[in-house]
mmCIF file of N, CA and C in Angstrom:
data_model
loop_
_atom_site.group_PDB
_atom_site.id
_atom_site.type_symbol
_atom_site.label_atom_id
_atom_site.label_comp_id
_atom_site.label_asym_id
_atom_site.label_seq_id
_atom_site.Cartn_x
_atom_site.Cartn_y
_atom_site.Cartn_z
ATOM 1 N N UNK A 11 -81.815 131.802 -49.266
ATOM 2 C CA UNK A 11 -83.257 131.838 -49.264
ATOM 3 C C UNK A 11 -83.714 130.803 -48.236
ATOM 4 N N UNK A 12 -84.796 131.029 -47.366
ATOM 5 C CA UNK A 12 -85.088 129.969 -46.427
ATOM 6 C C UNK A 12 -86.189 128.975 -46.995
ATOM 7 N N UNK A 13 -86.521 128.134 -46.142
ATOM 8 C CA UNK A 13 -87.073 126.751 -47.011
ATOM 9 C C UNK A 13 -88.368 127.439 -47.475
ATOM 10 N N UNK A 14 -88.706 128.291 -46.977
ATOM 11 C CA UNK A 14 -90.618 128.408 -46.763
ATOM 12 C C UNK A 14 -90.469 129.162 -48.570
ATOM 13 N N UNK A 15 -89.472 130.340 -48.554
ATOM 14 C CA UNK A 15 -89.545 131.187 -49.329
ATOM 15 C C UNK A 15 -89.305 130.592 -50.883
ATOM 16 N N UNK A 16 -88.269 129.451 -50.125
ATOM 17 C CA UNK A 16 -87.921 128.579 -51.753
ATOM 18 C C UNK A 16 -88.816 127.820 -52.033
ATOM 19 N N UNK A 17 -89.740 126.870 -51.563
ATOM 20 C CA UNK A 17 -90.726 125.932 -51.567
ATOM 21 C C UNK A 17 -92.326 127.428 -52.451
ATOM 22 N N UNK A 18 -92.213 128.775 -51.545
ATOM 23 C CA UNK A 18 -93.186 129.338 -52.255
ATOM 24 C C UNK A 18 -92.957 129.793 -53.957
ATOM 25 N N UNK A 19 -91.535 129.605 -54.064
ATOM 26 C CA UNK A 19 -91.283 130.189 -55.738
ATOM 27 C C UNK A 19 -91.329 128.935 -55.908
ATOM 28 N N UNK A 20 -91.151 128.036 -56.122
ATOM 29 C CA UNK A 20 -91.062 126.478 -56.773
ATOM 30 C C UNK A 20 -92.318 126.268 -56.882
ATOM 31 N N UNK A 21 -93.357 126.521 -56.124
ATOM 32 C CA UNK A 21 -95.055 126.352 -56.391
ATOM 33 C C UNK A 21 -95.102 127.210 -57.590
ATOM 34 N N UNK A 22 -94.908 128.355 -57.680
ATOM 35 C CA UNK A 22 -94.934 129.584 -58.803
ATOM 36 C C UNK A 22 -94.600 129.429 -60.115
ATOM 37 N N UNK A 23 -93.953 128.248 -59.745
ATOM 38 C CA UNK A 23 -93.106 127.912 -61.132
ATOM 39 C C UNK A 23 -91.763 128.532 -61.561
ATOM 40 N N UNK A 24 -91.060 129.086 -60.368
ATOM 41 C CA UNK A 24 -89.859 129.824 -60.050
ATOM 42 C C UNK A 24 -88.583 128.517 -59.975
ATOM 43 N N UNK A 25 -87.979 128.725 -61.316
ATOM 44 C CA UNK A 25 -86.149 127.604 -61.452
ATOM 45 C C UNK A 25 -85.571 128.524 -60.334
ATOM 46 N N UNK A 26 -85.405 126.979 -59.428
ATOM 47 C CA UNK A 26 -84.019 127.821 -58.793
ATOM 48 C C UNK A 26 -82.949 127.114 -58.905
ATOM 49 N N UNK A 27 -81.647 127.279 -58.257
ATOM 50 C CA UNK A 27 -80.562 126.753 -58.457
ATOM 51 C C UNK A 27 -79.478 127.215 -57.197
ATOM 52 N N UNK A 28 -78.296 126.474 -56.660
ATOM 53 C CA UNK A 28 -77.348 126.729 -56.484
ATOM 54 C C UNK A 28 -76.307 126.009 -56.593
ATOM 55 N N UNK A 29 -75.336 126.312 -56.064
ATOM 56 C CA UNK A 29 -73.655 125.736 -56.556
ATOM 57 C C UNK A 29 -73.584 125.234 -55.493
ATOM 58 N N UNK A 30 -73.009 123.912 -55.995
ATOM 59 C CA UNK A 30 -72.740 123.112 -55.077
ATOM 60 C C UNK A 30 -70.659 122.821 -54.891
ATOM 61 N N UNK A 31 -70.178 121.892 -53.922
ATOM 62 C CA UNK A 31 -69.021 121.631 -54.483
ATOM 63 C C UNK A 31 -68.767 120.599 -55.545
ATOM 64 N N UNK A 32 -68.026 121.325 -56.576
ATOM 65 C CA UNK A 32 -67.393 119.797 -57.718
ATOM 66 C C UNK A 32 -66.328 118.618 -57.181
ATOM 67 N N UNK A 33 -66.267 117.934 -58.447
ATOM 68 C CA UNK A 33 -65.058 117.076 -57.745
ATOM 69 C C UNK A 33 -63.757 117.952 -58.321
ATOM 70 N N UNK A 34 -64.009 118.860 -59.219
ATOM 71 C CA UNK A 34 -62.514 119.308 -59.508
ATOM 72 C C UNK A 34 -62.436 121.032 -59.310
ATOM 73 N N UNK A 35 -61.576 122.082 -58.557
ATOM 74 C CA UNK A 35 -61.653 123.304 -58.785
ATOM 75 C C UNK A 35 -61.690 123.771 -60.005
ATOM 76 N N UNK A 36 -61.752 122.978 -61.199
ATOM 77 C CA UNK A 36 -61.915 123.925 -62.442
ATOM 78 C C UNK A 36 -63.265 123.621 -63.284
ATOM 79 N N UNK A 37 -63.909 122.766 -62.178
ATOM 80 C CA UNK A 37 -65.250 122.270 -62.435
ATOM 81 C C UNK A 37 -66.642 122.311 -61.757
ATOM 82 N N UNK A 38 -66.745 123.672 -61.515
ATOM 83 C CA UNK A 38 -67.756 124.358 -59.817
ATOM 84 C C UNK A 38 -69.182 122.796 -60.460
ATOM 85 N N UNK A 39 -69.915 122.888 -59.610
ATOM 86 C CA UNK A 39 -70.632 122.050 -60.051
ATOM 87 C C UNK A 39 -72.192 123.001 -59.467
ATOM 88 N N UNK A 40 -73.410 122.459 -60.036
ATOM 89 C CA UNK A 40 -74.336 122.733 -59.895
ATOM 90 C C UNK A 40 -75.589 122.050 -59.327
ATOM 91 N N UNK A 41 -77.027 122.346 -58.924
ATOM 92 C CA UNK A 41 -78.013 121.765 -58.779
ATOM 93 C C UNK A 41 -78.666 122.838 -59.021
ATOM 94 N N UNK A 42 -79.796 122.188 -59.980
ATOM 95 C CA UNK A 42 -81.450 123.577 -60.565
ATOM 96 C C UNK A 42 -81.992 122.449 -60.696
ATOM 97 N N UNK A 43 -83.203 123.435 -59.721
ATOM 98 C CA UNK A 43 -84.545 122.491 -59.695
ATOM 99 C C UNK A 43 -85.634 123.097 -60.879
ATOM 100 N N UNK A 44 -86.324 123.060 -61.537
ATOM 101 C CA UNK A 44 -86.871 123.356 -62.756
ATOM 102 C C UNK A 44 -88.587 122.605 -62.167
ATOM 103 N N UNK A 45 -89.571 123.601 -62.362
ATOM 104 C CA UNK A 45 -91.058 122.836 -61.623
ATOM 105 C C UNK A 45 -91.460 122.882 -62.670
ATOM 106 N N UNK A 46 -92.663 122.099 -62.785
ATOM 107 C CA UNK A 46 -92.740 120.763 -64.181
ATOM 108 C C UNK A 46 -94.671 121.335 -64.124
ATOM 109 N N UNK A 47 -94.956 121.582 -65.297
ATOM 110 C CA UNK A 47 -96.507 121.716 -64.977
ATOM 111 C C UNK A 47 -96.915 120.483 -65.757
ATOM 112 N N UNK A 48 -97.441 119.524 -64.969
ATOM 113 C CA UNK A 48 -98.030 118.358 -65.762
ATOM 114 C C UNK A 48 -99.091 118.605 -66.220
ATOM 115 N N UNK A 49 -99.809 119.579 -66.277
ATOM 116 C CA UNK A 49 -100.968 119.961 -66.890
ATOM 117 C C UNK A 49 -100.604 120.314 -68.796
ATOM 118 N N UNK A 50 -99.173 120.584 -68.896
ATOM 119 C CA UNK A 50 -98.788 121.235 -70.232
ATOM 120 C C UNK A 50 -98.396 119.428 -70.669
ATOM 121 N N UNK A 51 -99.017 119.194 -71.962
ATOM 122 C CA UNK A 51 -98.332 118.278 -72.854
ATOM 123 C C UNK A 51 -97.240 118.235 -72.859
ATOM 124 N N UNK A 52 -95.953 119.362 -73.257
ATOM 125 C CA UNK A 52 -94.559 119.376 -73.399
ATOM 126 C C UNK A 52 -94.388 119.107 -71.715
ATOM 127 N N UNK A 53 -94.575 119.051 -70.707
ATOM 128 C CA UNK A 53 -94.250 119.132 -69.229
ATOM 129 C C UNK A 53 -94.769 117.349 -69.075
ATOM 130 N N UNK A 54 -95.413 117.079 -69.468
ATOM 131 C CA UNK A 54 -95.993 115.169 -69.482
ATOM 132 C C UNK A 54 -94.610 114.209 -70.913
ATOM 133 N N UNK A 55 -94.228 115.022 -71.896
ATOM 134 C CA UNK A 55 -93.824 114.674 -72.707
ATOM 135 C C UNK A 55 -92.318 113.966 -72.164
ATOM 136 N N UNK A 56 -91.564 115.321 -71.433
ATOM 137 C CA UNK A 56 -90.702 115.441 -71.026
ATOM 138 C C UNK A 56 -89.966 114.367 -69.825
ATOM 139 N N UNK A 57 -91.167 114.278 -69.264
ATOM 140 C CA UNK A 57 -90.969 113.281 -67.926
ATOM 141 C C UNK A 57 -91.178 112.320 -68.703
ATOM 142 N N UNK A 58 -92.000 111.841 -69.718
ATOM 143 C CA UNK A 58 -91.985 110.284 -70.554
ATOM 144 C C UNK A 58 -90.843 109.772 -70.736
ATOM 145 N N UNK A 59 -90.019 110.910 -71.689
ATOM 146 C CA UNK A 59 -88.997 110.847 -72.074
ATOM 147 C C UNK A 59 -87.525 110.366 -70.577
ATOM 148 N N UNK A 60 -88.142 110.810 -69.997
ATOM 149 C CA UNK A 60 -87.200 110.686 -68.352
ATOM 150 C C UNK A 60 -87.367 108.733 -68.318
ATOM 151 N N UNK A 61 -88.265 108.138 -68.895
ATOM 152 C CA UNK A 61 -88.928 107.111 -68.149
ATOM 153 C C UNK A 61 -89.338 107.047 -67.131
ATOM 154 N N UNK A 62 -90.016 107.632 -66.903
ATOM 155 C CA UNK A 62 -90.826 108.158 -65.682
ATOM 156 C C UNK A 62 -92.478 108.204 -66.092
ATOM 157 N N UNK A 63 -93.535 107.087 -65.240
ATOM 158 C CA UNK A 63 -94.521 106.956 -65.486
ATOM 159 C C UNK A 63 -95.237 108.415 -65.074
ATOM 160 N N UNK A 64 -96.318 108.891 -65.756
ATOM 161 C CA UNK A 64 -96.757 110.235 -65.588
ATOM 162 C C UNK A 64 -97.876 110.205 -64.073
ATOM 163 N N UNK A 65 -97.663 111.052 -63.896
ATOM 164 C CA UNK A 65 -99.024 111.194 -62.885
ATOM 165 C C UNK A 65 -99.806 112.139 -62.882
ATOM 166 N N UNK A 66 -101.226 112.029 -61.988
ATOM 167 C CA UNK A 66 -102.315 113.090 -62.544
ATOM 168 C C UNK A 66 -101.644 114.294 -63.171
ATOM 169 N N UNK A 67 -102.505 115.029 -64.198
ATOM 170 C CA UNK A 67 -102.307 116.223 -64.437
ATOM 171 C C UNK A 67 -102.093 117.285 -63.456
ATOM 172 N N UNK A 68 -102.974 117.134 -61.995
ATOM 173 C CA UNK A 68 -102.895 118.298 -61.520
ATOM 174 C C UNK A 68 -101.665 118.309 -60.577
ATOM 175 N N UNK A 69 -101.092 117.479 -60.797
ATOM 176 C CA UNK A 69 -99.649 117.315 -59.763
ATOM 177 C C UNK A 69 -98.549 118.143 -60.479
ATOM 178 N N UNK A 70 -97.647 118.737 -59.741
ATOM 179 C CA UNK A 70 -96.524 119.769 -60.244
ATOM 180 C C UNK A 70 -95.452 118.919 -59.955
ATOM 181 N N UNK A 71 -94.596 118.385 -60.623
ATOM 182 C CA UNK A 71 -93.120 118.085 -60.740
ATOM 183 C C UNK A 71 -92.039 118.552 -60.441
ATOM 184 N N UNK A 72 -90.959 118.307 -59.942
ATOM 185 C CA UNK A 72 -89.585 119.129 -60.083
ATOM 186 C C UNK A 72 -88.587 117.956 -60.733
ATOM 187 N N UNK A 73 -88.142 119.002 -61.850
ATOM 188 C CA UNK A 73 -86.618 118.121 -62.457
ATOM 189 C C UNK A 73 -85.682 118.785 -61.479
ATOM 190 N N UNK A 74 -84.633 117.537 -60.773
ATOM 191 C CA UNK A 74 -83.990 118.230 -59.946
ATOM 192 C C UNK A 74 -82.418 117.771 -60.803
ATOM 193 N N UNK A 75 -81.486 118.377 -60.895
ATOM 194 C CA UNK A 75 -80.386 117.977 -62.087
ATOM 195 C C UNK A 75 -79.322 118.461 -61.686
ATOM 196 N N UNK A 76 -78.348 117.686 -61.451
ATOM 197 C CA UNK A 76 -76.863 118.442 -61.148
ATOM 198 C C UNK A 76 -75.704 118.161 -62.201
ATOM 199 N N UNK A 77 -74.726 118.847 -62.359
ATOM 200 C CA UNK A 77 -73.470 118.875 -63.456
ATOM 201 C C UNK A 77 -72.795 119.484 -63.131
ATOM 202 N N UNK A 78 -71.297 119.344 -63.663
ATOM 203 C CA UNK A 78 -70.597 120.367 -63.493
ATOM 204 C C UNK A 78 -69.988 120.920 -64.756
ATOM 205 N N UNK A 79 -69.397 121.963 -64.897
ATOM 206 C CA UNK A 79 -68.936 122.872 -65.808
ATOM 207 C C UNK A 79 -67.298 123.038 -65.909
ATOM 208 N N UNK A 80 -67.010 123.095 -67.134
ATOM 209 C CA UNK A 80 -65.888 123.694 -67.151
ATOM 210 C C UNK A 80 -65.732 125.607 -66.499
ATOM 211 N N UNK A 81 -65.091 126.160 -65.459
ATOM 212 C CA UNK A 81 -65.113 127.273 -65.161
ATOM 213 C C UNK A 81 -64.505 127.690 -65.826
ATOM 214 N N UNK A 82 -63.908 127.865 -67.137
ATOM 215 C CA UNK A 82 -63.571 128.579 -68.552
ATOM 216 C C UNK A 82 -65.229 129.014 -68.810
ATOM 217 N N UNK A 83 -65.776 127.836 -69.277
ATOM 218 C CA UNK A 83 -67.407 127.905 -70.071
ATOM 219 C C UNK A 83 -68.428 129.145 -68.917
ATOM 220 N N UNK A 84 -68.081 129.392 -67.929
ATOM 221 C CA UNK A 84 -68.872 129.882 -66.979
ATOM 222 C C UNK A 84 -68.561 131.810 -67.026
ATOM 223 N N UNK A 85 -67.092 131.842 -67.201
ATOM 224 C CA UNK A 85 -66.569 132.986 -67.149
ATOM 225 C C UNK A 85 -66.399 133.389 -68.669
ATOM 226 N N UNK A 86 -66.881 132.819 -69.490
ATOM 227 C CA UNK A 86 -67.334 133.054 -71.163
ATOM 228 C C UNK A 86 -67.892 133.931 -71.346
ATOM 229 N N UNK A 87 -68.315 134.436 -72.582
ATOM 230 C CA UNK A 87 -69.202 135.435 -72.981
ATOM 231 C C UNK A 87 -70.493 134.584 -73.913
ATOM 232 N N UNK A 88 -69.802 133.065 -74.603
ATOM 233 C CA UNK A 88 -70.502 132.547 -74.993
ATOM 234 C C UNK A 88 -71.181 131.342 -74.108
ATOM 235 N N UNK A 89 -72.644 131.343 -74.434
ATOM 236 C CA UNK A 89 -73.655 130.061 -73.204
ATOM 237 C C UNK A 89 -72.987 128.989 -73.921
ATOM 238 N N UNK A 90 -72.587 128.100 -72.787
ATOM 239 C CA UNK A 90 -72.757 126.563 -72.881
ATOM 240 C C UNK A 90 -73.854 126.076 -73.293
ATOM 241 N N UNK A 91 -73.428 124.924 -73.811
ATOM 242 C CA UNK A 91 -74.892 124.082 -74.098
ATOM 243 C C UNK A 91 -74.760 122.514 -73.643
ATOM 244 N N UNK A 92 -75.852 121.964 -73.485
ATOM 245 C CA UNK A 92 -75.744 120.498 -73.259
ATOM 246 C C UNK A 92 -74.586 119.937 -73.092
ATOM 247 N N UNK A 93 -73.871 119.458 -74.089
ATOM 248 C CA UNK A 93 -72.716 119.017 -74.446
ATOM 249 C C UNK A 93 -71.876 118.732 -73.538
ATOM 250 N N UNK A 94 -71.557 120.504 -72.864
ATOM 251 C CA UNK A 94 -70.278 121.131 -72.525
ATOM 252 C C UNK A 94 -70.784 120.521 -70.446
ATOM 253 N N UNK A 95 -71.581 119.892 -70.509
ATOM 254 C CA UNK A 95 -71.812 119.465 -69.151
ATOM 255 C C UNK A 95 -71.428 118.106 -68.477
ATOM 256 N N UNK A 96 -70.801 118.508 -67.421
ATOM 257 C CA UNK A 96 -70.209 116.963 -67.061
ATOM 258 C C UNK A 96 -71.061 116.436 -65.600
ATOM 259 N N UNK A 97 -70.315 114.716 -65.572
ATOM 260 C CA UNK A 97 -71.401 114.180 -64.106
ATOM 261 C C UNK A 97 -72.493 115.056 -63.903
ATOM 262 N N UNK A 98 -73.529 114.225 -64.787
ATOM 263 C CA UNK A 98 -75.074 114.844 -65.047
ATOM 264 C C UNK A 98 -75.499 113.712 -64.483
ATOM 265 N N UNK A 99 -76.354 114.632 -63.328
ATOM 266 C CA UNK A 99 -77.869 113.502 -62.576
ATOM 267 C C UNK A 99 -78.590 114.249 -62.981
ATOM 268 N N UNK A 100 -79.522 113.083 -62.819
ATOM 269 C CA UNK A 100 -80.902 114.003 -62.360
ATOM 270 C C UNK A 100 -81.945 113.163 -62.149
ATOM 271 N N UNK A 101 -83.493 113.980 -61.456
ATOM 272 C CA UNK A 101 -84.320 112.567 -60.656
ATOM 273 C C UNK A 101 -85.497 113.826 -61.165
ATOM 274 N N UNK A 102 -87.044 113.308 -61.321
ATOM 275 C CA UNK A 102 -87.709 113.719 -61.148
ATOM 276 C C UNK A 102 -88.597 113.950 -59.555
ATOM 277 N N UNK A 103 -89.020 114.695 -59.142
ATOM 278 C CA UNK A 103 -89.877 114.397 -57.698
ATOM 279 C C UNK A 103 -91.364 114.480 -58.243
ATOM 280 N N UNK A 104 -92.240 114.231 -57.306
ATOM 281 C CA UNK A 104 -93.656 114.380 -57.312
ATOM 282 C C UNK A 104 -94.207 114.912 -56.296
ATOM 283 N N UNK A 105 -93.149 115.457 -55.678
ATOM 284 C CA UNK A 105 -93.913 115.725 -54.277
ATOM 285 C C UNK A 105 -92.944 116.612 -53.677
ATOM 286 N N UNK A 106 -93.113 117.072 -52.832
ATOM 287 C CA UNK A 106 -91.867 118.207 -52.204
ATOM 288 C C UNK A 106 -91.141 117.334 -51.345
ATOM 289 N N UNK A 107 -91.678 116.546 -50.586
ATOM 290 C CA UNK A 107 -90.740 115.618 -49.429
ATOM 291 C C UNK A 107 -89.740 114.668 -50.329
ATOM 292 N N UNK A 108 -90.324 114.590 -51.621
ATOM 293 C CA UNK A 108 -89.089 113.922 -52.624
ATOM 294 C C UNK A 108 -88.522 114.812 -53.572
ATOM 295 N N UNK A 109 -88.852 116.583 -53.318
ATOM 296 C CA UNK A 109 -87.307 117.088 -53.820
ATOM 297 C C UNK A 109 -87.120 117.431 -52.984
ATOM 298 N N UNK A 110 -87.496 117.510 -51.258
ATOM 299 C CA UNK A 110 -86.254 117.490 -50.412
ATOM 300 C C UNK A 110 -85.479 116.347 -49.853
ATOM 301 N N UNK A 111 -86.021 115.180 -50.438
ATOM 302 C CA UNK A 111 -85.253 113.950 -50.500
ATOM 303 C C UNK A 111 -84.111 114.081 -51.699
ATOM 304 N N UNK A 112 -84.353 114.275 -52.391
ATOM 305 C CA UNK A 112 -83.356 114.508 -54.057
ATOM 306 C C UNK A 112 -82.339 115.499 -53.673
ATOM 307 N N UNK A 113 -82.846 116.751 -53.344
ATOM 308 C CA UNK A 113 -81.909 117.778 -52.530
ATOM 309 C C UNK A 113 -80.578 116.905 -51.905
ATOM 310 N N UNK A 114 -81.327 116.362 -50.913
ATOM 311 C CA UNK A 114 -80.387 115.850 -49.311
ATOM 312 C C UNK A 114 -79.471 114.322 -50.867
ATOM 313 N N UNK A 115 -79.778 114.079 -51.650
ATOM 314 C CA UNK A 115 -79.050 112.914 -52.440
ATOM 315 C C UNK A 115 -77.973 113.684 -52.468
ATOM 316 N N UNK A 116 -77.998 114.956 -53.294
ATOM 317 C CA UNK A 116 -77.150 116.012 -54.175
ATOM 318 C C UNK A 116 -76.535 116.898 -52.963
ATOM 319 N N UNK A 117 -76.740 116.568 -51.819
ATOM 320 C CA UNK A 117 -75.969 117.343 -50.472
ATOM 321 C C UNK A 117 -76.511 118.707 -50.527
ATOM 322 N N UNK A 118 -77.040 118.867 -51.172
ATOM 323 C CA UNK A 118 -77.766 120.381 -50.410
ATOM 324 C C UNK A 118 -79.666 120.255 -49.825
ATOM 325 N N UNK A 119 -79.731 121.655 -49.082
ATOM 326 C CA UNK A 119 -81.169 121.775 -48.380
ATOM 327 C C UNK A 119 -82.072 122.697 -49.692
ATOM 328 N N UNK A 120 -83.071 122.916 -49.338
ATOM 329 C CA UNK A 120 -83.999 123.818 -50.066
ATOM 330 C C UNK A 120 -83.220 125.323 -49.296
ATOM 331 N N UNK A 121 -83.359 125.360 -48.359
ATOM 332 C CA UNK A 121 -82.557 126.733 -48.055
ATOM 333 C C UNK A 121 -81.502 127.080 -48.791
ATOM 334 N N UNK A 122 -80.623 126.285 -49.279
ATOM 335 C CA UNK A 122 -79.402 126.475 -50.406
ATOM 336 C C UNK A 122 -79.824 127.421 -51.773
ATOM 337 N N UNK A 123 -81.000 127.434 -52.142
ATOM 338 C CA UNK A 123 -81.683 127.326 -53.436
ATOM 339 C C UNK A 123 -81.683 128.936 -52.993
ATOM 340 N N UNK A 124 -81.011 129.629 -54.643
ATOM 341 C CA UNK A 124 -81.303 131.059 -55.140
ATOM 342 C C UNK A 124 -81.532 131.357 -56.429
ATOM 343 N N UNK A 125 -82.330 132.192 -56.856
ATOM 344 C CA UNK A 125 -82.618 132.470 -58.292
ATOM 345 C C UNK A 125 -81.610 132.258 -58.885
ATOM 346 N N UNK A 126 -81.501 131.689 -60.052
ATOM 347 C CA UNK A 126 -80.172 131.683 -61.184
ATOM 348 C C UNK A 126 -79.415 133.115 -61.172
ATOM 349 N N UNK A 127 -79.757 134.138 -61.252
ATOM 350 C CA UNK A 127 -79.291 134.671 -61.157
ATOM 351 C C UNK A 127 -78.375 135.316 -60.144
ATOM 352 N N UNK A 128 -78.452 135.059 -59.137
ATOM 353 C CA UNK A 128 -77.823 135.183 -57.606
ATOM 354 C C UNK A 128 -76.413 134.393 -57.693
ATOM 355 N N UNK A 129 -76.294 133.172 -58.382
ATOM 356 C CA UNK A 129 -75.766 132.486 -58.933
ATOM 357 C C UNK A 129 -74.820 132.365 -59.692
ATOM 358 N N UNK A 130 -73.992 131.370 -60.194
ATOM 359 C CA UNK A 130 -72.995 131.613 -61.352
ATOM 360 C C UNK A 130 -73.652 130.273 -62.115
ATOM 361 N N UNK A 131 -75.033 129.961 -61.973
ATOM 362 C CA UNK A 131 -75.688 129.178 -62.958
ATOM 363 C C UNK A 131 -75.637 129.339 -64.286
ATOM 364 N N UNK A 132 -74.990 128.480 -64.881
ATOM 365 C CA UNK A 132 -74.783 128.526 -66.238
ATOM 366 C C UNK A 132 -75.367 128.690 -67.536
ATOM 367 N N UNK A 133 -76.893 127.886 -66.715
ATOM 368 C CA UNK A 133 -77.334 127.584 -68.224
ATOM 369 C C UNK A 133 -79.041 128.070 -67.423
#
């Protein structure tokens, strides 16, 4: 997906995600960006919980979060959950130039970014 097209679903409120490399082949690893409506209580709650001071309501967020997986748990029939996730980051942004700063932390671009489903996104 190119930057323009990923930056227009992330306004939309469109999770995207792609695979990144792990540190182990039996552990693909991930990054999903998840856009945050600070206008919703549970979307202000959430980032509290981050420790992360809130900002205006009308500002949109991205949780940007990477892990990796056991590739057993991926090729399952049953979803992983929390738990089953390893080397977990994650950063909130406020701004797009800081989730394409967060991006470039986690080694990938916004061009990287495809619907979960395109994906072998897990969760």
């Amino acid at each position: 997906m190119n930057e323009s097209a990923a930056l227009r679903a992330l306004r939309r409120g469109v999770h995207l995600a792609a695979e990144i490399p792990g540190y182990d082949a039996n552990r693909p690893a991930f990054v999903g960006v998840y856009p945050l409506d600070l206008a919703l209580e549970r979307s202000q709650e959430f980032v509290r919980n981050q420790g992360v001071e809130i900002c205006p309501r009308s500002v949109i967020a991205y949780r940007v979060r990477r892990f990796s997986i056991d590739r057993t748990l991926i090729d399952s029939e049953h979803g992983p959950c929390e738990s089953d996730l390893h080397d977990k980051a994650g950063v909130i942004a406020f701004t797009e130039n800081e989730l394409v700063s967060a991006l470039g932390d986690f080694g990938i671009s916004l061009s990287a970014l495809e619907l979960p489903a395109h994906t072998d996104y897990p969760i």
